[in-house]
Amino acid sequence: MNKVIPILLLVSLLAAALTGCTAPQAGQSQPNQPATAADSAGPTTPQRVVYLINGALGDNAFYDSGQAGIDALAEQYGVETRTIEANFDAGKYEPSLQAAVGYADVIFVISYGFEDQLKEIADKNPDKVFVNIDTVVENSAGTITSVDFIEEESAYLAGVVAGMLTTDTSVPNINAEKIIGVVGGDVDPVVSAFVYAYEQGAHSVDPEIVVEKKSLGGAWDDAAKGKQAALQLYDQNADVVFQVAAAAGIGVLQAATERDLYAIGVDTNQNDLEPGHVVASDIKDIGKAIQDVYATVADGSYTPGAVLEYGLASGGVDVVTDAQTPVLPDAIVQRVNELRQQIIDGALQVELYDGSEVWQ
């Protein structure tokens, strides 16, 4: 099993990396050992991978999707992997980076809010492979590769789902008002891109649809706040609420069940977390991106400093509607499938977020 490293053990981890070996700490599992296949690939094949996240695992969404990719690397390549969680604590991020470079050959980073620290560490460690996930970070040495998801493409489809749902009063509990909602974990550019495209998708169905918005102000791990925000939106007659709020978004899904209304999940397929109430999920496949990039590292085709775009065509983002308790009428599912293919084919160009104010 992969090893999730408590932050209090970072010092011992760094020391272990410098000496080459260490006994496991109490309560820790042994790191994954390199498999025979990895050994036969040659001495230049990376043997240690770190997944460094600014937040925490357990969100059933963004961070857990990345962990699934890390787990796959351990199984496929036999590499040792470690996950370091900064738990949204600014004081933990730089020591986490230091521990990561002391241990790993390849470091997958989610650096929201800590981009400057990442640039500095990467510049000082040009021999390490740094892959930044979900935003573009460029350091002076040009060594950080960035995975940039085109979240607007899938969020547009999520908006179409919500727009068609709120205008279909044959669906149980859909009211006559054309109102939908969205709860964002913060007002950062990535979340704003989701909101921007979600609104565009809804308005493509009916320009009169009202999109009500709530930001949690950075409370990504507070499910109670997510639930409270969603309940407020439902009380404003929103029929469906899109959650773009990581672990806090689980509260949004719970609110949908409590009000007997509907929600749209994010990052992973959350359609069965609250059966009959999560009508679709906007997938952002962090795990796939991690596996894809590592494959290039392993085969020698990796390019430092590249910006890799992941949209519908690459399978990096999507909207999924399959569920154990399906809700959406067939007409909505069919329309989403048609629009998805149009976007992939280039017949439909989704407008990318332009930095405009979306929260008013």
PDB file of C-alpha atoms in Angstrom, residues 47-244:
ATOM      1  CA  GLN A  47      12.116   4.660  -8.485  1.00  0.00           C
ATOM      2  CA  ARG A  48      10.469   7.100  -6.062  1.00  0.00           C
ATOM      3  CA  VAL A  49       7.394   9.260  -6.583  1.00  0.00           C
ATOM      4  CA  VAL A  50       5.811  11.818  -4.269  1.00  0.00           C
ATOM      5  CA  TYR A  51       2.272  13.180  -4.469  1.00  0.00           C
ATOM      6  CA  LEU A  52       2.325  16.508  -2.606  1.00  0.00           C
ATOM      7  CA  ILE A  53      -1.052  18.159  -2.084  1.00  0.00           C
ATOM      8  CA  ASN A  54      -1.940  21.455  -0.493  1.00  0.00           C
ATOM      9  CA  GLY A  55      -5.069  19.894   1.019  1.00  0.00           C
ATOM     10  CA  ALA A  56      -5.949  16.449   2.318  1.00  0.00           C
ATOM     11  CA  LEU A  57      -7.128  13.096   1.075  1.00  0.00           C
ATOM     12  CA  GLY A  58     -10.649  11.891   1.777  1.00  0.00           C
ATOM     13  CA  ASP A  59     -12.551  14.369  -0.383  1.00  0.00           C
ATOM     14  CA  ASN A  60     -14.000  11.724  -2.727  1.00  0.00           C
ATOM     15  CA  ALA A  61     -13.061  14.165  -5.481  1.00  0.00           C
ATOM     16  CA  PHE A  62      -9.971  16.083  -6.619  1.00  0.00           C
ATOM     17  CA  TYR A  63      -7.263  14.869  -4.235  1.00  0.00           C
ATOM     18  CA  ASP A  64      -8.532  11.288  -4.137  1.00  0.00           C
ATOM     19  CA  SER A  65      -8.551  11.173  -7.942  1.00  0.00           C
ATOM     20  CA  GLY A  66      -4.857  11.996  -7.888  1.00  0.00           C
ATOM     21  CA  GLN A  67      -4.206   9.360  -5.258  1.00  0.00           C
ATOM     22  CA  ALA A  68      -5.829   6.758  -7.510  1.00  0.00           C
ATOM     23  CA  GLY A  69      -3.276   7.660 -10.173  1.00  0.00           C
ATOM     24  CA  ILE A  70      -0.416   7.370  -7.690  1.00  0.00           C
ATOM     25  CA  ASP A  71      -1.685   3.959  -6.596  1.00  0.00           C
ATOM     26  CA  ALA A  72      -1.740   2.880 -10.231  1.00  0.00           C
ATOM     27  CA  LEU A  73       1.910   3.902 -10.667  1.00  0.00           C
ATOM     28  CA  ALA A  74       2.941   1.755  -7.719  1.00  0.00           C
ATOM     29  CA  GLU A  75       1.111  -1.221  -9.172  1.00  0.00           C
ATOM     30  CA  GLN A  76       2.187  -0.779 -12.790  1.00  0.00           C
ATOM     31  CA  TYR A  77       5.804   0.294 -12.376  1.00  0.00           C
ATOM     32  CA  GLY A  78       6.705  -1.010  -8.945  1.00  0.00           C
ATOM     33  CA  VAL A  79       7.900   2.406  -7.801  1.00  0.00           C
ATOM     34  CA  GLU A  80       7.873   3.521  -4.208  1.00  0.00           C
ATOM     35  CA  THR A  81       5.277   6.220  -3.600  1.00  0.00           C
ATOM     36  CA  ARG A  82       4.572   8.592  -0.768  1.00  0.00           C
ATOM     37  CA  THR A  83       1.774  11.106  -0.323  1.00  0.00           C
ATOM     38  CA  ILE A  84       2.343  14.281   1.679  1.00  0.00           C
ATOM     39  CA  GLU A  85      -0.706  16.255   2.803  1.00  0.00           C
ATOM     40  CA  ALA A  86      -0.235  19.912   3.752  1.00  0.00           C
ATOM     41  CA  ASN A  87      -3.817  20.078   5.058  1.00  0.00           C
ATOM     42  CA  PHE A  88      -4.269  23.697   3.909  1.00  0.00           C
ATOM     43  CA  ASP A  89      -1.599  24.769   6.412  1.00  0.00           C
ATOM     44  CA  ALA A  90       0.735  27.369   4.904  1.00  0.00           C
ATOM     45  CA  GLY A  91       3.414  26.524   7.436  1.00  0.00           C
ATOM     46  CA  LYS A  92       3.607  22.930   6.234  1.00  0.00           C
ATOM     47  CA  TYR A  93       3.996  23.480   2.512  1.00  0.00           C
ATOM     48  CA  GLU A  94       7.653  24.471   2.211  1.00  0.00           C
ATOM     49  CA  PRO A  95       8.874  21.715   4.585  1.00  0.00           C
ATOM     50  CA  SER A  96       6.734  19.317   2.575  1.00  0.00           C
ATOM     51  CA  LEU A  97       8.494  20.393  -0.616  1.00  0.00           C
ATOM     52  CA  GLN A  98      11.869  19.963   1.052  1.00  0.00           C
ATOM     53  CA  ALA A  99      10.949  16.463   2.191  1.00  0.00           C
ATOM     54  CA  ALA A 100       9.665  15.616  -1.271  1.00  0.00           C
ATOM     55  CA  VAL A 101      12.890  16.605  -3.059  1.00  0.00           C
ATOM     56  CA  GLY A 102      14.940  14.786  -0.424  1.00  0.00           C
ATOM     57  CA  TYR A 103      13.101  11.564  -1.153  1.00  0.00           C
ATOM     58  CA  ALA A 104      11.701  11.434  -4.682  1.00  0.00           C
ATOM     59  CA  ASP A 105      12.818  11.440  -8.291  1.00  0.00           C
ATOM     60  CA  VAL A 106       9.399  12.559  -9.559  1.00  0.00           C
ATOM     61  CA  ILE A 107       7.126  14.945  -7.669  1.00  0.00           C
ATOM     62  CA  PHE A 108       3.490  15.535  -8.591  1.00  0.00           C
ATOM     63  CA  VAL A 109       2.378  18.767  -6.935  1.00  0.00           C
ATOM     64  CA  ILE A 110      -0.908  20.542  -6.304  1.00  0.00           C
ATOM     65  CA  SER A 111       0.376  23.974  -5.422  1.00  0.00           C
ATOM     66  CA  TYR A 112      -2.659  26.278  -5.056  1.00  0.00           C
ATOM     67  CA  GLY A 113      -1.502  29.231  -2.969  1.00  0.00           C
ATOM     68  CA  PHE A 114       2.106  28.038  -2.813  1.00  0.00           C
ATOM     69  CA  GLU A 115       3.296  28.613  -6.365  1.00  0.00           C
ATOM     70  CA  ASP A 116       6.231  30.823  -5.325  1.00  0.00           C
ATOM     71  CA  GLN A 117       7.602  28.174  -2.971  1.00  0.00           C
ATOM     72  CA  LEU A 118       7.322  25.579  -5.719  1.00  0.00           C
ATOM     73  CA  LYS A 119       9.213  27.776  -8.194  1.00  0.00           C
ATOM     74  CA  GLU A 120      12.033  28.397  -5.730  1.00  0.00           C
ATOM     75  CA  ILE A 121      12.445  24.741  -4.796  1.00  0.00           C
ATOM     76  CA  ALA A 122      12.267  23.615  -8.440  1.00  0.00           C
ATOM     77  CA  ASP A 123      14.939  26.138  -9.460  1.00  0.00           C
ATOM     78  CA  LYS A 124      17.222  24.777  -6.762  1.00  0.00           C
ATOM     79  CA  ASN A 125      16.620  21.156  -7.791  1.00  0.00           C
ATOM     80  CA  PRO A 126      16.900  21.003 -11.589  1.00  0.00           C
ATOM     81  CA  ASP A 127      17.545  17.251 -11.488  1.00  0.00           C
ATOM     82  CA  LYS A 128      14.058  16.548 -10.112  1.00  0.00           C
ATOM     83  CA  VAL A 129      10.931  16.073 -12.203  1.00  0.00           C
ATOM     84  CA  PHE A 130       8.226  18.491 -11.026  1.00  0.00           C
ATOM     85  CA  VAL A 131       4.700  18.143 -12.435  1.00  0.00           C
ATOM     86  CA  ASN A 132       2.219  20.768 -11.271  1.00  0.00           C
ATOM     87  CA  ILE A 133      -1.409  19.707 -11.461  1.00  0.00           C
ATOM     88  CA  ASP A 134      -4.356  21.910 -12.498  1.00  0.00           C
ATOM     89  CA  THR A 135      -2.635  25.269 -12.856  1.00  0.00           C
ATOM     90  CA  VAL A 136       0.234  26.565 -14.971  1.00  0.00           C
ATOM     91  CA  VAL A 137       3.383  27.361 -12.985  1.00  0.00           C
ATOM     92  CA  GLU A 138       6.547  28.487 -14.783  1.00  0.00           C
ATOM     93  CA  ASN A 139       9.864  28.691 -12.952  1.00  0.00           C
ATOM     94  CA  SER A 140      13.029  30.464 -14.082  1.00  0.00           C
ATOM     95  CA  ALA A 141      14.782  27.198 -14.927  1.00  0.00           C
ATOM     96  CA  GLY A 142      11.839  26.091 -17.052  1.00  0.00           C
ATOM     97  CA  THR A 143      11.689  22.678 -15.406  1.00  0.00           C
ATOM     98  CA  ILE A 144       8.132  22.572 -14.043  1.00  0.00           C
ATOM     99  CA  THR A 145       5.679  20.783 -16.310  1.00  0.00           C
ATOM    100  CA  SER A 146       2.053  21.832 -15.841  1.00  0.00           C
ATOM    101  CA  VAL A 147      -1.141  19.873 -16.425  1.00  0.00           C
ATOM    102  CA  ASP A 148      -3.848  22.343 -17.398  1.00  0.00           C
ATOM    103  CA  PHE A 149      -7.396  20.997 -17.511  1.00  0.00           C
ATOM    104  CA  ILE A 150      -9.910  22.613 -19.857  1.00  0.00           C
ATOM    105  CA  GLU A 151     -12.602  22.498 -17.192  1.00  0.00           C
ATOM    106  CA  GLU A 152     -14.808  24.847 -19.199  1.00  0.00           C
ATOM    107  CA  GLU A 153     -15.684  22.028 -21.615  1.00  0.00           C
ATOM    108  CA  SER A 154     -17.125  19.717 -18.967  1.00  0.00           C
ATOM    109  CA  ALA A 155     -18.606  22.548 -16.893  1.00  0.00           C
ATOM    110  CA  TYR A 156     -20.490  23.725 -19.976  1.00  0.00           C
ATOM    111  CA  LEU A 157     -22.077  20.277 -20.198  1.00  0.00           C
ATOM    112  CA  ALA A 158     -22.894  20.408 -16.478  1.00  0.00           C
ATOM    113  CA  GLY A 159     -24.658  23.708 -17.140  1.00  0.00           C
ATOM    114  CA  VAL A 160     -26.659  22.099 -19.938  1.00  0.00           C
ATOM    115  CA  VAL A 161     -27.709  19.327 -17.555  1.00  0.00           C
ATOM    116  CA  ALA A 162     -28.805  21.834 -14.911  1.00  0.00           C
ATOM    117  CA  GLY A 163     -30.492  24.091 -17.456  1.00  0.00           C
ATOM    118  CA  MET A 164     -32.498  21.305 -19.044  1.00  0.00           C
ATOM    119  CA  LEU A 165     -33.423  19.913 -15.630  1.00  0.00           C
ATOM    120  CA  THR A 166     -34.725  23.185 -14.193  1.00  0.00           C
ATOM    121  CA  THR A 167     -36.959  23.680 -17.251  1.00  0.00           C
ATOM    122  CA  ASP A 168     -38.454  20.180 -17.117  1.00  0.00           C
ATOM    123  CA  THR A 169     -41.270  20.212 -14.563  1.00  0.00           C
ATOM    124  CA  SER A 170     -42.089  16.576 -15.346  1.00  0.00           C
ATOM    125  CA  VAL A 171     -39.144  15.651 -13.125  1.00  0.00           C
ATOM    126  CA  PRO A 172     -40.235  15.212  -9.485  1.00  0.00           C
ATOM    127  CA  ASN A 173     -39.925  18.361  -7.332  1.00  0.00           C
ATOM    128  CA  ILE A 174     -38.734  20.628 -10.160  1.00  0.00           C
ATOM    129  CA  ASN A 175     -40.494  23.945  -9.632  1.00  0.00           C
ATOM    130  CA  ALA A 176     -41.743  26.367 -12.276  1.00  0.00           C
ATOM    131  CA  GLU A 177     -38.943  28.887 -11.651  1.00  0.00           C
ATOM    132  CA  LYS A 178     -35.816  28.652 -13.788  1.00  0.00           C
ATOM    133  CA  ILE A 179     -33.181  28.786 -11.063  1.00  0.00           C
ATOM    134  CA  ILE A 180     -30.039  26.730 -10.584  1.00  0.00           C
ATOM    135  CA  GLY A 181     -27.088  27.138  -8.220  1.00  0.00           C
ATOM    136  CA  VAL A 182     -23.386  26.553  -7.770  1.00  0.00           C
ATOM    137  CA  VAL A 183     -21.221  26.309  -4.646  1.00  0.00           C
ATOM    138  CA  GLY A 184     -17.505  27.030  -5.101  1.00  0.00           C
ATOM    139  CA  GLY A 185     -14.762  26.334  -2.592  1.00  0.00           C
ATOM    140  CA  ASP A 186     -13.191  29.713  -3.334  1.00  0.00           C
ATOM    141  CA  VAL A 187     -13.167  32.455  -5.966  1.00  0.00           C
ATOM    142  CA  ASP A 188      -9.853  31.397  -7.524  1.00  0.00           C
ATOM    143  CA  PRO A 189      -9.453  31.287 -11.323  1.00  0.00           C
ATOM    144  CA  VAL A 190     -10.030  27.533 -11.617  1.00  0.00           C
ATOM    145  CA  VAL A 191     -13.334  27.582  -9.751  1.00  0.00           C
ATOM    146  CA  SER A 192     -14.342  30.734 -11.586  1.00  0.00           C
ATOM    147  CA  ALA A 193     -13.715  28.933 -14.885  1.00  0.00           C
ATOM    148  CA  PHE A 194     -16.122  26.208 -13.792  1.00  0.00           C
ATOM    149  CA  VAL A 195     -18.749  28.775 -12.838  1.00  0.00           C
ATOM    150  CA  TYR A 196     -18.274  30.769 -16.043  1.00  0.00           C
ATOM    151  CA  ALA A 197     -18.813  27.783 -18.316  1.00  0.00           C
ATOM    152  CA  TYR A 198     -21.596  26.325 -16.179  1.00  0.00           C
ATOM    153  CA  GLU A 199     -23.526  29.548 -16.619  1.00  0.00           C
ATOM    154  CA  GLN A 200     -22.832  29.571 -20.362  1.00  0.00           C
ATOM    155  CA  GLY A 201     -24.109  26.023 -20.693  1.00  0.00           C
ATOM    156  CA  ALA A 202     -27.292  26.781 -18.776  1.00  0.00           C
ATOM    157  CA  HIS A 203     -27.965  29.902 -20.843  1.00  0.00           C
ATOM    158  CA  SER A 204     -27.538  27.894 -24.041  1.00  0.00           C
ATOM    159  CA  VAL A 205     -30.667  26.036 -22.929  1.00  0.00           C
ATOM    160  CA  ASP A 206     -32.590  29.143 -21.884  1.00  0.00           C
ATOM    161  CA  PRO A 207     -31.116  32.653 -21.485  1.00  0.00           C
ATOM    162  CA  GLU A 208     -33.648  33.408 -18.749  1.00  0.00           C
ATOM    163  CA  ILE A 209     -32.228  30.807 -16.365  1.00  0.00           C
ATOM    164  CA  VAL A 210     -30.896  32.415 -13.182  1.00  0.00           C
ATOM    165  CA  VAL A 211     -27.641  31.040 -11.758  1.00  0.00           C
ATOM    166  CA  GLU A 212     -27.270  31.725  -8.040  1.00  0.00           C
ATOM    167  CA  LYS A 213     -23.744  31.407  -6.599  1.00  0.00           C
ATOM    168  CA  LYS A 214     -22.133  30.833  -3.238  1.00  0.00           C
ATOM    169  CA  SER A 215     -18.419  30.833  -2.416  1.00  0.00           C
ATOM    170  CA  LEU A 216     -17.066  29.151   0.705  1.00  0.00           C
ATOM    171  CA  GLY A 217     -14.093  31.532   0.871  1.00  0.00           C
ATOM    172  CA  GLY A 218     -11.478  28.800   0.914  1.00  0.00           C
ATOM    173  CA  ALA A 219     -13.245  26.422   3.314  1.00  0.00           C
ATOM    174  CA  TRP A 220     -12.522  23.457   1.031  1.00  0.00           C
ATOM    175  CA  ASP A 221     -12.684  20.891   3.818  1.00  0.00           C
ATOM    176  CA  ASP A 222     -15.789  22.138   5.635  1.00  0.00           C
ATOM    177  CA  ALA A 223     -18.724  19.963   4.589  1.00  0.00           C
ATOM    178  CA  ALA A 224     -21.023  21.743   7.039  1.00  0.00           C
ATOM    179  CA  LYS A 225     -20.426  25.064   5.273  1.00  0.00           C
ATOM    180  CA  GLY A 226     -20.965  23.414   1.926  1.00  0.00           C
ATOM    181  CA  LYS A 227     -24.265  22.008   3.096  1.00  0.00           C
ATOM    182  CA  GLN A 228     -25.380  25.325   4.561  1.00  0.00           C
ATOM    183  CA  ALA A 229     -24.593  27.149   1.308  1.00  0.00           C
ATOM    184  CA  ALA A 230     -26.520  24.595  -0.736  1.00  0.00           C
ATOM    185  CA  LEU A 231     -29.525  24.714   1.571  1.00  0.00           C
ATOM    186  CA  GLN A 232     -29.629  28.474   1.099  1.00  0.00           C
ATOM    187  CA  LEU A 233     -29.642  28.016  -2.661  1.00  0.00           C
ATOM    188  CA  TYR A 234     -32.400  25.418  -2.511  1.00  0.00           C
ATOM    189  CA  ASP A 235     -34.392  27.783  -0.323  1.00  0.00           C
ATOM    190  CA  GLN A 236     -33.995  30.360  -3.124  1.00  0.00           C
ATOM    191  CA  ASN A 237     -35.849  27.861  -5.361  1.00  0.00           C
ATOM    192  CA  ALA A 238     -32.812  26.402  -7.089  1.00  0.00           C
ATOM    193  CA  ASP A 239     -33.683  22.957  -8.407  1.00  0.00           C
ATOM    194  CA  VAL A 240     -30.121  21.743  -8.862  1.00  0.00           C
ATOM    195  CA  VAL A 241     -26.805  22.843  -7.327  1.00  0.00           C
ATOM    196  CA  PHE A 242     -23.378  22.186  -8.845  1.00  0.00           C
ATOM    197  CA  GLN A 243     -20.653  21.666  -6.273  1.00  0.00           C
ATOM    198  CA  VAL A 244     -17.085  22.747  -7.073  1.00  0.00           C
TER     199      VAL A 244
END
